[in-house]
């Protein structure tokens, strides 16, 4: 059964704990109280049963069944439909997990449909039951408490994201650390967080604008303005995170480019040094090869060579070898090869 909690309240006091939806509808009208039905991933049949009994619009049913909705506020006559995107920070994974909760508020009922573990609506219910004066203000009080809980749960998420950003900033200037992927991943989480939180301010402002028309309690209006203030602060911090991450990505790109330039310069210097070594080796090889060429010619076993029986033939060959070697050495030295 997907009914997590089901109760009827009269003047802010819990008076009934119906065991079924049909019993809830019957007792609620008998006692002229307010029913609060909490559903967790309900079936289509259960959603349609609640919708038929309370006259909930078919589009609300469609959205509740489909899930994966953006944060939004819609009104169908005297029924208010709100989609909230709660979030929680997972310390071990160092990432943000987003949930989804649908709240349907009517003149004398509240239906909450939760699609994830967050928010803890049981804590919201206990808080309101401990404050009958607030709960006696009607379904809008329940809506306020749920909004307040969702916005309060954003604080640990902001703290976790801020800690991750601080870690990235400390890694930017460390050698052999590439933070680009982590910056992109964290940027994606911040964008998702902004999508979940930014619509809330407009939703709360719309609720406050319609307060007089729908006779919302004045004290509840003050509470809603307080939630709006918290929401704006959350949105401001998320925008700041986005800016910091954009700047961090720019700095990281600059650092990576600088490292690449330094590596290219180092490789160029190494290549130049290798070229110098090759030049030296080639130069000395040429110097040594020239005398070898002369020696090779005179080492041939020919009978008819003019210099074989010439007294100055040997000194001439040595002189040729030295002259060729010294000439090549001077030429290579002038060109900077040696």
Tab-separated table of C-alpha atoms in Angstrom:
chain	number	residue	atom	x	y	z
A	1	UNK	CA	0.000	0.000	0.000
A	2	UNK	CA	1.437	3.387	-0.962
A	3	UNK	CA	-0.482	5.355	1.688
A	4	UNK	CA	2.248	6.427	4.106
A	5	UNK	CA	0.002	8.397	6.444
A	6	UNK	CA	-3.669	9.267	6.387
A	7	UNK	CA	-5.359	11.451	8.949
A	8	UNK	CA	-8.300	13.749	9.568
A	9	UNK	CA	-7.772	16.972	11.523
A	10	UNK	CA	-10.382	19.079	13.261
A	11	UNK	CA	-9.262	22.465	14.595
A	12	UNK	CA	-5.636	21.395	14.201
A	13	UNK	CA	-6.063	18.174	16.198
A	14	UNK	CA	-5.673	14.712	14.710
A	15	UNK	CA	-8.990	12.974	15.341
A	16	UNK	CA	-9.086	10.042	12.924
A	17	UNK	CA	-6.638	7.590	11.356
A	18	UNK	CA	-8.666	6.001	8.566
A	19	UNK	CA	-7.430	2.674	7.259
A	20	UNK	CA	-8.580	3.244	3.694
A	21	UNK	CA	-9.288	6.052	1.266
A	22	UNK	CA	-13.019	5.391	1.232
A	23	UNK	CA	-13.125	5.636	5.024
A	24	UNK	CA	-11.155	8.900	4.838
A	25	UNK	CA	-13.675	10.485	2.483
A	26	UNK	CA	-16.601	9.388	4.655
A	27	UNK	CA	-15.163	10.468	8.038
A	28	UNK	CA	-13.849	13.769	6.712
A	29	UNK	CA	-17.299	14.896	5.701
A	30	UNK	CA	-18.888	13.618	8.880
A	31	UNK	CA	-16.501	15.571	11.077
A	32	UNK	CA	-16.210	18.534	8.673
A	33	UNK	CA	-12.470	18.450	9.136
A	34	UNK	CA	-9.413	18.489	6.925
A	35	UNK	CA	-7.858	15.335	5.527
A	36	UNK	CA	-4.178	14.928	4.780
A	37	UNK	CA	-3.311	11.918	2.670
A	38	UNK	CA	0.362	11.082	2.145
A	39	UNK	CA	1.120	8.818	-0.824
A	40	UNK	CA	4.475	7.339	-1.840
A	41	UNK	CA	4.767	6.377	-5.511
A	42	UNK	CA	1.063	5.510	-5.737
A	43	UNK	CA	-0.522	3.418	-8.438
A	44	UNK	CA	-2.687	4.930	-11.140
A	45	UNK	CA	-5.779	3.438	-9.519
A	46	UNK	CA	-5.065	5.092	-6.167
A	47	UNK	CA	-4.401	8.486	-7.734
A	48	UNK	CA	-7.586	8.326	-9.766
A	49	UNK	CA	-9.580	7.276	-6.717
A	50	UNK	CA	-8.383	10.328	-4.792
A	51	UNK	CA	-8.914	12.586	-7.806
A	52	UNK	CA	-12.474	11.401	-8.365
A	53	UNK	CA	-13.406	11.890	-4.714
A	54	UNK	CA	-11.943	15.407	-4.397
A	55	UNK	CA	-12.739	16.580	-7.920
A	56	UNK	CA	-9.106	17.021	-8.902
A	57	UNK	CA	-8.527	18.080	-12.512
A	58	UNK	CA	-7.477	15.402	-15.014
A	59	UNK	CA	-4.305	17.342	-15.906
A	60	UNK	CA	-3.158	17.089	-12.292
A	61	UNK	CA	-3.683	13.347	-12.431
A	62	UNK	CA	-1.712	13.183	-15.665
A	63	UNK	CA	1.204	15.118	-14.166
A	64	UNK	CA	1.163	13.030	-10.997
A	65	UNK	CA	1.296	9.814	-12.993
A	66	UNK	CA	3.992	10.995	-15.380
A	67	UNK	CA	6.396	12.377	-12.793
A	68	UNK	CA	9.684	14.070	-13.691
A	69	UNK	CA	7.999	17.449	-13.706
A	70	UNK	CA	9.673	20.812	-13.349
A	71	UNK	CA	8.970	22.937	-10.293
A	72	UNK	CA	5.673	24.695	-10.943
A	73	UNK	CA	2.459	26.059	-9.476
A	74	UNK	CA	-0.933	25.683	-11.131
A	75	UNK	CA	-4.441	26.458	-9.975
A	76	UNK	CA	-7.601	24.680	-11.081
A	77	UNK	CA	-10.506	26.551	-9.525
A	78	UNK	CA	-10.195	26.155	-5.759
A	79	UNK	CA	-7.595	23.390	-6.083
A	80	UNK	CA	-3.904	24.254	-6.028
A	81	UNK	CA	-1.311	21.954	-7.579
A	82	UNK	CA	2.369	22.390	-6.812
A	83	UNK	CA	5.417	20.412	-7.927
A	84	UNK	CA	8.533	20.735	-5.796
A	85	UNK	CA	12.044	19.430	-6.460
A	86	UNK	CA	13.677	18.700	-3.099
A	87	UNK	CA	17.364	17.880	-2.989
A	88	UNK	CA	19.848	16.261	-0.660
A	89	UNK	CA	23.626	16.082	-0.688
A	90	UNK	CA	25.188	12.615	-0.637
A	91	UNK	CA	28.473	12.912	1.250
A	92	UNK	CA	29.980	9.603	0.140
A	93	UNK	CA	29.317	10.164	-3.562
A	94	UNK	CA	29.853	13.938	-3.300
A	95	UNK	CA	26.861	14.617	-5.500
A	96	UNK	CA	23.350	16.045	-5.276
A	97	UNK	CA	20.295	13.792	-5.477
A	98	UNK	CA	17.033	15.400	-6.579
A	99	UNK	CA	13.578	14.182	-5.631
A	100	UNK	CA	10.063	15.166	-6.568
A	101	UNK	CA	6.940	15.789	-4.524
A	102	UNK	CA	3.498	16.812	-5.732
A	103	UNK	CA	1.180	18.716	-3.416
A	104	UNK	CA	-2.539	19.033	-4.158
A	105	UNK	CA	-4.309	21.515	-1.891
A	106	UNK	CA	-8.084	21.934	-1.798
A	107	UNK	CA	-10.526	23.723	0.503
A	108	UNK	CA	-10.536	20.858	3.015
A	109	UNK	CA	-7.853	18.412	1.960
A	110	UNK	CA	-4.161	18.008	1.200
A	111	UNK	CA	-2.741	15.194	-0.897
A	112	UNK	CA	1.016	14.736	-1.054
A	113	UNK	CA	2.543	12.432	-3.644
A	114	UNK	CA	6.198	11.684	-3.053
A	115	UNK	CA	8.382	10.119	-5.746
A	116	UNK	CA	11.667	10.005	-3.808
A	117	UNK	CA	13.031	9.715	-0.273
A	118	UNK	CA	13.257	13.472	0.123
A	119	UNK	CA	11.663	15.499	1.661
A	120	UNK	CA	10.814	13.949	5.014
A	121	UNK	CA	7.100	14.689	5.071
A	122	UNK	CA	6.729	12.670	8.260
A	123	UNK	CA	8.800	15.313	10.028
A	124	UNK	CA	6.568	18.014	8.528
A	125	UNK	CA	3.464	16.267	9.803
A	126	UNK	CA	4.915	15.839	13.308
A	127	UNK	CA	5.910	19.514	13.365
A	128	UNK	CA	2.383	20.623	12.478
A	129	UNK	CA	0.744	18.195	14.890
A	130	UNK	CA	2.908	19.679	17.633
A	131	UNK	CA	1.557	23.121	16.699
A	132	UNK	CA	-2.257	22.781	16.454
A	133	UNK	CA	-2.669	26.541	16.207
A	134	UNK	CA	-0.743	26.588	12.934
A	135	UNK	CA	-2.361	23.416	11.624
A	136	UNK	CA	-5.831	24.819	12.406
A	137	UNK	CA	-5.225	27.494	9.771
A	138	UNK	CA	-6.116	24.911	7.149
A	139	UNK	CA	-4.587	23.249	4.079
A	140	UNK	CA	-2.499	26.341	3.291
A	141	UNK	CA	-0.623	25.776	6.549
A	142	UNK	CA	0.340	22.306	5.371
A	143	UNK	CA	1.510	23.752	2.066
A	144	UNK	CA	3.591	26.349	3.896
A	145	UNK	CA	5.204	23.712	6.136
A	146	UNK	CA	6.104	21.527	3.137
A	147	UNK	CA	7.614	24.505	1.308
A	148	UNK	CA	9.555	25.461	4.420
A	149	UNK	CA	10.901	21.909	4.788
A	150	UNK	CA	11.971	21.697	1.157
A	151	UNK	CA	13.749	25.061	1.294
A	152	UNK	CA	15.420	24.202	4.619
A	153	UNK	CA	16.756	20.966	3.109
A	154	UNK	CA	18.539	23.047	0.476
A	155	UNK	CA	20.942	24.392	3.127
A	156	UNK	CA	22.988	21.163	3.504
A	157	UNK	CA	23.092	20.921	-0.295
A	158	UNK	CA	24.506	24.436	-0.537
A	159	UNK	CA	27.079	23.575	2.138
A	160	UNK	CA	28.117	20.427	0.258
A	161	UNK	CA	28.407	22.257	-3.055
A	162	UNK	CA	30.390	25.051	-1.427
A	163	UNK	CA	32.801	22.518	0.065
A	164	UNK	CA	33.268	20.864	-3.357
A	165	UNK	CA	33.937	24.248	-4.944
A	166	UNK	CA	36.511	25.066	-2.260
A	167	UNK	CA	38.269	21.770	-3.006
A	168	UNK	CA	38.329	22.580	-6.713
A	169	UNK	CA	39.747	26.046	-6.067
A	170	UNK	CA	42.544	24.524	-3.988
A	171	UNK	CA	43.317	22.013	-6.749
A	172	UNK	CA	43.522	24.541	-9.557
A	173	UNK	CA	47.163	25.442	-8.998
A	174	UNK	CA	48.383	21.994	-7.996
A	175	UNK	CA	50.760	20.317	-10.401
A	176	UNK	CA	49.629	17.190	-12.246
A	177	UNK	CA	45.956	17.754	-11.261
A	178	UNK	CA	43.365	18.124	-14.020
A	179	UNK	CA	40.198	19.554	-12.448
A	180	UNK	CA	38.350	20.171	-15.723
A	181	UNK	CA	36.091	17.118	-15.531
A	182	UNK	CA	35.218	17.751	-11.880
A	183	UNK	CA	34.370	21.379	-12.682
A	184	UNK	CA	32.054	20.269	-15.492
A	185	UNK	CA	30.358	17.681	-13.258
A	186	UNK	CA	29.890	20.149	-10.435
A	187	UNK	CA	28.658	22.777	-12.888
A	188	UNK	CA	26.036	20.322	-14.102
A	189	UNK	CA	24.842	19.767	-10.514
A	190	UNK	CA	24.646	23.508	-9.879
A	191	UNK	CA	22.596	23.981	-13.060
A	192	UNK	CA	20.198	21.211	-11.973
A	193	UNK	CA	19.993	22.817	-8.542
A	194	UNK	CA	19.155	26.162	-10.126
A	195	UNK	CA	16.395	24.554	-12.188
A	196	UNK	CA	14.913	23.131	-8.999
A	197	UNK	CA	15.143	26.305	-6.925
A	198	UNK	CA	14.769	29.299	-9.244
A	199	UNK	CA	11.050	28.772	-10.022
A	200	UNK	CA	10.231	28.754	-6.289
A	201	UNK	CA	10.459	32.504	-5.876
A	202	UNK	CA	7.955	33.083	-8.689
A	203	UNK	CA	5.680	30.387	-7.253
A	204	UNK	CA	5.707	31.952	-3.792
A	205	UNK	CA	5.133	35.423	-5.203
A	206	UNK	CA	2.122	34.082	-7.107
A	207	UNK	CA	0.776	32.512	-3.907
A	208	UNK	CA	1.138	35.808	-2.073
A	209	UNK	CA	-0.547	37.751	-4.888
A	210	UNK	CA	-3.547	35.448	-4.673
A	211	UNK	CA	-3.739	35.540	-0.883
A	212	UNK	CA	-6.506	38.108	-0.661
A	213	UNK	CA	-8.560	36.546	-3.432
A	214	UNK	CA	-8.454	33.109	-1.836
A	215	UNK	CA	-8.656	34.418	1.751
A	216	UNK	CA	-5.314	33.067	2.918
A	217	UNK	CA	-4.698	33.693	6.622
A	218	UNK	CA	-2.639	36.839	7.244
A	219	UNK	CA	-0.230	35.029	9.556
A	220	UNK	CA	0.348	32.392	6.892
A	221	UNK	CA	1.183	35.162	4.457
A	222	UNK	CA	3.955	36.275	6.820
A	223	UNK	CA	5.262	32.720	6.964
A	224	UNK	CA	5.196	32.456	3.193
A	225	UNK	CA	7.114	35.728	2.853
A	226	UNK	CA	9.752	34.291	5.195
A	227	UNK	CA	10.066	31.204	2.982
A	228	UNK	CA	10.305	33.495	-0.047
A	229	UNK	CA	13.178	35.353	1.599
A	230	UNK	CA	15.013	32.076	2.220
A	231	UNK	CA	14.325	31.005	-1.349
A	232	UNK	CA	15.844	34.186	-2.757
A	233	UNK	CA	18.970	33.663	-0.651
A	234	UNK	CA	19.262	30.105	-1.913
A	235	UNK	CA	18.928	31.295	-5.498
A	236	UNK	CA	21.564	33.998	-4.945
A	237	UNK	CA	24.059	31.486	-3.563
A	238	UNK	CA	23.388	29.112	-6.452
A	239	UNK	CA	24.042	31.950	-8.905
A	240	UNK	CA	27.275	32.725	-7.066
A	241	UNK	CA	28.333	29.081	-7.344
A	242	UNK	CA	27.637	29.172	-11.072
A	243	UNK	CA	29.790	32.276	-11.475
A	244	UNK	CA	32.631	30.829	-9.394
A	245	UNK	CA	32.608	27.611	-11.418
A	246	UNK	CA	32.609	29.529	-14.709
A	247	UNK	CA	35.615	31.491	-13.478
A	248	UNK	CA	37.284	28.314	-12.238
A	249	UNK	CA	36.799	26.714	-15.640
A	250	UNK	CA	38.364	29.752	-17.305
A	251	UNK	CA	41.321	29.640	-14.916
A	252	UNK	CA	41.702	25.887	-15.403
A	253	UNK	CA	41.671	26.327	-19.183
A	254	UNK	CA	44.345	29.014	-18.870
A	255	UNK	CA	46.465	26.819	-16.614
A	256	UNK	CA	46.097	23.825	-18.933
A	257	UNK	CA	47.039	25.993	-21.917
A	258	UNK	CA	50.061	27.316	-20.017
A	259	UNK	CA	51.118	23.789	-19.088
A	260	UNK	CA	50.747	22.720	-22.694
A	261	UNK	CA	52.815	25.706	-23.835
A	262	UNK	CA	55.485	24.895	-21.279
A	263	UNK	CA	55.494	21.272	-22.412
A	264	UNK	CA	55.744	22.342	-26.041
A	265	UNK	CA	58.601	24.691	-25.151
A	266	UNK	CA	60.363	21.929	-23.258
A	267	UNK	CA	59.913	19.546	-26.170
A	268	UNK	CA	61.147	22.231	-28.565
A	269	UNK	CA	64.216	22.855	-26.424
A	270	UNK	CA	64.843	19.122	-26.263
A	271	UNK	CA	64.455	18.868	-30.026
A	272	UNK	CA	66.917	21.735	-30.518
A	273	UNK	CA	69.404	20.060	-28.222
A	274	UNK	CA	68.970	16.808	-30.093
A	275	UNK	CA	69.508	18.630	-33.380
A	276	UNK	CA	72.704	20.172	-31.997
A	277	UNK	CA	73.914	16.747	-30.955
A	278	UNK	CA	73.085	15.340	-34.379
A	279	UNK	CA	75.007	18.206	-35.994
A	280	UNK	CA	78.021	17.530	-33.801
A	281	UNK	CA	77.927	13.832	-34.532
A	282	UNK	CA	77.495	14.474	-38.241
A	283	UNK	CA	80.323	17.026	-38.240
A	284	UNK	CA	82.776	14.728	-36.499
A	285	UNK	CA	81.707	11.849	-38.718
A	286	UNK	CA	82.450	13.965	-41.795
A	287	UNK	CA	85.829	15.042	-40.383
A	288	UNK	CA	86.788	11.445	-39.685
A	289	UNK	CA	85.418	10.234	-42.995
A	290	UNK	CA	87.562	12.568	-45.171
A	291	UNK	CA	90.977	11.137	-44.048
A	292	UNK	CA	89.518	7.671	-44.318
A	293	UNK	CA	88.679	8.403	-47.950
A	294	UNK	CA	92.306	9.342	-48.703
A	295	UNK	CA	93.596	6.345	-46.806
A	296	UNK	CA	91.221	4.076	-48.667
A	297	UNK	CA	92.452	5.285	-52.061
A	298	UNK	CA	96.071	4.753	-51.111
A	299	UNK	CA	95.260	1.407	-49.637
A	300	UNK	CA	94.167	-0.019	-52.972
A	301	UNK	CA	96.438	-2.691	-54.452
A	302	UNK	CA	97.243	-1.013	-57.738
A	303	UNK	CA	100.668	-1.375	-59.368
A	304	UNK	CA	100.512	1.820	-61.351
A	305	UNK	CA	99.988	4.707	-58.948
A	306	UNK	CA	102.239	7.734	-59.496
A	307	UNK	CA	102.735	8.380	-55.801
A	308	UNK	CA	103.763	4.825	-54.822
A	309	UNK	CA	107.410	5.335	-55.643
A	310	UNK	CA	107.507	9.085	-54.902
A	311	UNK	CA	109.517	10.020	-51.877
A	312	UNK	CA	107.010	12.726	-50.820
A	313	UNK	CA	103.940	10.577	-51.457
A	314	UNK	CA	103.438	9.584	-47.805
A	315	UNK	CA	103.864	13.099	-46.406
A	316	UNK	CA	101.520	14.367	-49.104
A	317	UNK	CA	98.818	11.841	-48.132
A	318	UNK	CA	99.132	12.766	-44.441
A	319	UNK	CA	99.005	16.437	-45.350
A	320	UNK	CA	95.888	15.890	-47.427
A	321	UNK	CA	94.193	14.086	-44.545
A	322	UNK	CA	95.068	16.845	-42.097
A	323	UNK	CA	94.054	19.568	-44.530
A	324	UNK	CA	90.681	17.979	-45.225
A	325	UNK	CA	90.014	17.403	-41.521
A	326	UNK	CA	91.045	20.919	-40.512
A	327	UNK	CA	89.087	22.427	-43.398
A	328	UNK	CA	85.907	20.594	-42.450
A	329	UNK	CA	86.402	21.427	-38.777
A	330	UNK	CA	86.757	25.111	-39.603
A	331	UNK	CA	83.676	25.035	-41.848
A	332	UNK	CA	81.516	23.274	-39.237
A	333	UNK	CA	82.795	25.518	-36.488
A	334	UNK	CA	81.865	28.611	-38.480
A	335	UNK	CA	78.323	27.268	-38.998
A	336	UNK	CA	77.961	26.470	-35.301
A	337	UNK	CA	77.806	22.703	-35.700
A	338	UNK	CA	80.792	22.135	-33.430
